[in-house]
Amino acid sequence: DGVAAVGDRPAILAAEAAAMFGVPFHPPAAARACHDKNLARQLFQSAGLRVPAFFRASLAGDPEKLAARAPYPCVLKPLGLSASRGVIRADDSAAFVTAFRRIAKMGEHEVQVESYIPGREFAVEGVMTAGNLQTIAIFDKPDPLEGPFFEETLYITPSREPAPVQQALIETTARAAAAVGLRHGPVHAELRYNGEGAWILEVHARPIGGLCARALRLADGIPLEEMILVHALGGKVW
């Protein structure tokens, strides 16, 4: 009757299952794009969103040669991991080589190198129905998150940002979701905001992970998970 998924890899399986059974969910290609940082960046860039300079590299490559190509400060990201795993900032070539070798030991095969985006970090939680985004919450991340590692500890909602900043975050999330082709189901986005505006970091075909969903209660105390199941079964959630 419906499909729901949590986690990036399960979302790909869920998308394929939904396509097979003819029930609404995000398309398989969109779920895969969310799981590939390089492809997602290309789609964001084509849609005119703010993205950092970036390039993709094999972890079997020469880190010293790659370090010469990097814009500094930069951030190295394993292509397929989430929750900031393996994301490391490098301010010079020596730090780049150290970070590269550390990520290579994690068993990953490719890495994305991006210019570092200064600014405050946020997460946007929402759900899409027939391609339209409905925002559930904006999370502020009060920790500086400047690296070299990006461990996340605090998520605060409702957001304390002024209305224009919140609107920019929501609009950027909607454009990013459309750029990768998300259509129906939960959406979780990570963004940064600075003097230039909102920058999309990632958008995912899944709800927020870990214990963070406990911070959200909808009308009548309905938890996020119940709302996702109702939505997956075709129920109206707004």
Short mmCIF file of C-alpha atoms in Angstrom, two decimals:
data_model
loop_
_atom_site.label_atom_id
_atom_site.label_comp_id
_atom_site.label_asym_id
_atom_site.label_seq_id
_atom_site.Cartn_x
_atom_site.Cartn_y
_atom_site.Cartn_z
CA ASP A 1 0.00 0.00 0.00
CA GLY A 2 2.92 2.35 0.59
CA VAL A 3 6.66 2.61 1.08
CA ALA A 4 8.65 4.34 3.82
CA ALA A 5 12.36 4.26 4.55
CA VAL A 6 14.95 5.64 6.93
CA GLY A 7 18.62 5.86 6.02
CA ASP A 8 20.24 6.72 2.69
CA ARG A 9 20.85 3.20 1.38
CA PRO A 10 17.41 1.90 2.45
CA ALA A 11 15.89 4.88 0.59
CA ILE A 12 17.34 3.55 -2.67
CA LEU A 13 15.78 0.12 -2.05
CA ALA A 14 12.50 1.78 -1.06
CA ALA A 15 12.47 3.82 -4.27
CA GLU A 16 12.97 0.69 -6.38
CA ALA A 17 10.21 -1.13 -4.45
CA ALA A 18 7.82 1.80 -4.89
CA ALA A 19 8.49 1.84 -8.62
CA MET A 20 7.83 -1.91 -8.86
CA PHE A 21 4.55 -1.73 -6.92
CA GLY A 22 3.38 1.55 -8.43
CA VAL A 23 3.04 3.44 -5.16
CA PRO A 24 4.18 7.04 -4.58
CA PHE A 25 7.73 7.64 -3.39
CA HIS A 26 10.87 9.36 -4.59
CA PRO A 27 12.13 8.06 -7.99
CA PRO A 28 15.08 5.63 -7.86
CA ALA A 29 17.30 8.05 -9.79
CA ALA A 30 16.60 10.78 -7.23
CA ALA A 31 17.36 8.50 -4.27
CA ARG A 32 20.65 7.52 -5.90
CA ALA A 33 21.56 11.14 -6.60
CA CYS A 34 21.07 11.97 -2.92
CA HIS A 35 23.51 9.17 -2.06
CA ASP A 36 26.21 10.47 -4.44
CA LYS A 37 27.70 13.76 -3.25
CA ASN A 38 29.36 14.47 -6.59
CA LEU A 39 26.26 13.90 -8.72
CA ALA A 40 24.13 15.91 -6.30
CA ARG A 41 26.61 18.81 -6.49
CA GLN A 42 26.42 18.76 -10.28
CA LEU A 43 22.63 18.84 -10.19
CA PHE A 44 22.59 21.67 -7.64
CA GLN A 45 25.04 23.65 -9.75
CA SER A 46 22.95 23.13 -12.90
CA ALA A 47 19.91 24.41 -11.03
CA GLY A 48 21.73 27.65 -10.17
CA LEU A 49 22.11 26.95 -6.45
CA ARG A 50 25.08 28.16 -4.46
CA VAL A 51 27.65 25.39 -4.27
CA PRO A 52 31.38 25.39 -3.45
CA ALA A 53 34.11 24.61 -5.96
CA PHE A 54 34.44 20.82 -6.04
CA PHE A 55 36.06 17.86 -7.73
CA ARG A 56 35.92 14.08 -7.40
CA ALA A 57 38.97 11.89 -6.85
CA SER A 58 39.87 8.24 -6.42
CA LEU A 59 41.28 7.27 -3.04
CA ALA A 60 43.75 5.13 -4.99
CA GLY A 61 45.23 8.33 -6.44
CA ASP A 62 48.31 10.29 -5.38
CA PRO A 63 47.25 12.53 -2.46
CA GLU A 64 50.12 14.96 -2.99
CA LYS A 65 49.12 15.60 -6.61
CA LEU A 66 45.49 16.01 -5.61
CA ALA A 67 46.51 18.38 -2.82
CA ALA A 68 47.97 20.68 -5.46
CA ARG A 69 44.52 20.96 -7.08
CA ALA A 70 42.59 21.69 -3.91
CA PRO A 71 41.18 25.13 -3.04
CA TYR A 72 42.17 26.04 0.53
CA PRO A 73 40.65 25.83 2.99
CA CYS A 74 38.87 22.76 1.67
CA VAL A 75 36.81 19.84 2.95
CA LEU A 76 37.27 16.18 1.99
CA LYS A 77 34.12 14.03 1.99
CA PRO A 78 33.68 10.30 1.27
CA LEU A 79 31.10 10.11 -1.52
CA GLY A 80 28.68 7.64 0.04
CA LEU A 81 28.76 8.27 3.80
CA SER A 82 26.40 10.38 5.90
CA ALA A 83 26.27 11.90 9.42
CA SER A 84 29.56 13.75 8.79
CA ARG A 85 31.53 10.49 8.84
CA GLY A 86 34.94 11.00 7.27
CA VAL A 87 34.35 14.71 6.59
CA ILE A 88 37.61 16.53 7.30
CA ARG A 89 38.77 20.10 6.74
CA ALA A 90 42.27 20.79 5.40
CA ASP A 91 43.87 24.23 5.44
CA ASP A 92 47.03 23.30 3.52
CA SER A 93 48.55 20.49 1.45
CA ALA A 94 50.02 18.67 4.45
CA ALA A 95 46.64 18.54 6.17
CA PHE A 96 45.07 17.41 2.87
CA VAL A 97 47.41 14.43 2.58
CA THR A 98 46.77 13.43 6.20
CA ALA A 99 42.99 13.67 5.75
CA PHE A 100 43.10 11.80 2.44
CA ARG A 101 45.00 8.88 3.94
CA ARG A 102 42.70 8.77 6.94
CA ILE A 103 39.61 8.52 4.72
CA ALA A 104 41.29 5.86 2.57
CA LYS A 105 41.60 3.65 5.66
CA MET A 106 37.80 3.75 6.10
CA GLY A 107 37.37 1.47 3.10
CA GLU A 108 35.87 4.08 0.80
CA HIS A 109 36.87 4.27 -2.87
CA GLU A 110 36.23 7.89 -3.82
CA VAL A 111 36.33 11.26 -2.16
CA GLN A 112 34.92 14.67 -2.97
CA VAL A 113 37.05 17.75 -2.40
CA GLU A 114 35.17 21.02 -1.87
CA SER A 115 36.08 24.55 -0.95
CA TYR A 116 35.12 25.27 2.66
CA ILE A 117 31.91 27.29 3.15
CA PRO A 118 32.03 29.61 6.16
CA GLY A 119 28.83 30.37 8.04
CA ARG A 120 26.20 28.94 10.35
CA GLU A 121 24.88 25.44 9.71
CA PHE A 122 21.25 24.33 9.64
CA ALA A 123 19.07 21.33 8.88
CA VAL A 124 15.64 21.45 7.28
CA GLU A 125 13.11 18.66 7.77
CA GLY A 126 10.16 18.28 5.45
CA VAL A 127 7.95 16.04 3.38
CA MET A 128 7.16 16.21 -0.33
CA THR A 129 3.78 15.51 -1.86
CA ALA A 130 3.66 15.35 -5.67
CA GLY A 131 6.84 17.41 -5.87
CA ASN A 132 5.81 20.14 -3.41
CA LEU A 133 7.80 20.63 -0.20
CA GLN A 134 6.08 21.16 3.13
CA THR A 135 8.52 22.23 5.84
CA ILE A 136 8.21 20.51 9.20
CA ALA A 137 11.08 22.16 11.07
CA ILE A 138 14.29 24.15 10.76
CA PHE A 139 17.07 23.06 13.11
CA ASP A 140 19.78 25.50 14.20
CA LYS A 141 23.21 23.99 14.89
CA PRO A 142 24.77 26.34 17.42
CA ASP A 143 28.18 24.59 17.47
CA PRO A 144 30.76 26.41 15.29
CA LEU A 145 31.33 23.34 13.03
CA GLU A 146 34.50 24.83 11.54
CA GLY A 147 36.55 21.62 11.49
CA PRO A 148 38.88 19.89 11.14
CA PHE A 149 36.12 17.42 12.08
CA PHE A 150 32.41 18.14 12.03
CA GLU A 151 30.85 16.19 14.87
CA GLU A 152 27.32 17.40 15.48
CA THR A 153 26.09 17.64 19.07
CA LEU A 154 23.18 20.11 19.28
CA TYR A 155 20.08 20.61 17.13
CA ILE A 156 17.72 23.38 18.26
CA THR A 157 14.18 23.92 16.99
CA PRO A 158 12.20 26.13 16.50
CA SER A 159 14.91 28.12 14.72
CA ARG A 160 16.01 31.38 16.33
CA GLU A 161 16.95 32.91 12.97
CA PRO A 162 15.00 35.90 11.56
CA ALA A 163 12.22 35.22 9.07
CA PRO A 164 14.24 36.16 5.92
CA VAL A 165 16.97 33.64 6.81
CA GLN A 166 14.42 30.90 7.50
CA GLN A 167 12.68 31.63 4.21
CA ALA A 168 15.98 31.45 2.31
CA LEU A 169 16.74 28.06 3.90
CA ILE A 170 13.31 26.70 2.98
CA GLU A 171 13.43 28.01 -0.60
CA THR A 172 16.92 26.60 -1.13
CA THR A 173 15.83 23.22 0.22
CA ALA A 174 12.83 23.16 -2.13
CA ARG A 175 15.02 24.01 -5.13
CA ALA A 176 17.61 21.40 -4.14
CA ALA A 177 14.96 18.71 -3.75
CA ALA A 178 13.58 19.57 -7.17
CA ALA A 179 17.07 19.57 -8.68
CA VAL A 180 17.74 15.96 -7.71
CA GLY A 181 14.19 14.89 -8.60
CA LEU A 182 12.61 14.16 -5.21
CA ARG A 183 8.83 13.80 -5.49
CA HIS A 184 7.02 12.11 -2.60
CA GLY A 185 8.13 11.27 0.92
CA PRO A 186 10.43 12.61 3.64
CA VAL A 187 13.20 15.09 2.88
CA HIS A 188 16.15 16.05 5.07
CA ALA A 189 18.53 18.83 4.01
CA GLU A 190 21.75 20.28 5.39
CA LEU A 191 22.66 23.89 4.62
CA ARG A 192 24.97 26.74 5.55
CA TYR A 193 24.14 30.43 5.63
CA ASN A 194 26.49 33.40 5.38
CA GLY A 195 26.62 36.91 3.93
CA GLU A 196 26.04 35.56 0.42
CA GLY A 197 22.91 33.66 1.40
CA ALA A 198 21.95 29.99 1.76
CA TRP A 199 24.23 27.22 0.48
CA ILE A 200 22.94 23.68 0.03
CA LEU A 201 25.25 21.02 1.42
CA GLU A 202 23.13 17.88 1.01
CA VAL A 203 19.54 16.80 0.51
CA HIS A 204 18.32 13.29 1.35
CA ALA A 205 15.32 11.10 0.48
CA ARG A 206 14.79 10.21 4.15
CA PRO A 207 13.89 11.75 7.51
CA ILE A 208 16.38 13.08 10.04
CA GLY A 209 18.53 10.35 11.61
CA GLY A 210 19.48 9.23 15.08
CA LEU A 211 17.45 10.46 18.05
CA CYS A 212 16.78 13.92 16.58
CA ALA A 213 13.21 13.03 15.57
CA ARG A 214 12.33 12.97 19.27
CA ALA A 215 12.52 16.77 19.18
CA LEU A 216 9.57 16.92 16.78
CA ARG A 217 5.91 16.57 17.68
CA LEU A 218 3.15 17.47 15.25
CA ALA A 219 -0.48 18.32 15.99
CA ASP A 220 -1.96 16.32 18.87
CA GLY A 221 1.52 15.05 19.79
CA ILE A 222 1.88 12.84 16.70
CA PRO A 223 5.53 11.80 16.29
CA LEU A 224 7.41 12.29 13.02
CA GLU A 225 7.54 8.55 12.33
CA GLU A 226 3.76 8.21 12.49
CA MET A 227 3.30 11.16 10.15
CA ILE A 228 5.70 9.56 7.62
CA LEU A 229 3.74 6.29 7.70
CA VAL A 230 0.40 8.07 7.29
CA HIS A 231 1.84 10.05 4.38
CA ALA A 232 3.27 6.88 2.77
CA LEU A 233 -0.19 5.28 2.90
CA GLY A 234 -1.77 8.22 1.11
CA GLY A 235 -3.15 9.97 4.18
CA LYS A 236 -3.35 13.76 4.40
CA VAL A 237 -0.89 15.12 6.93
CA TRP A 238 -1.75 18.84 6.58
#
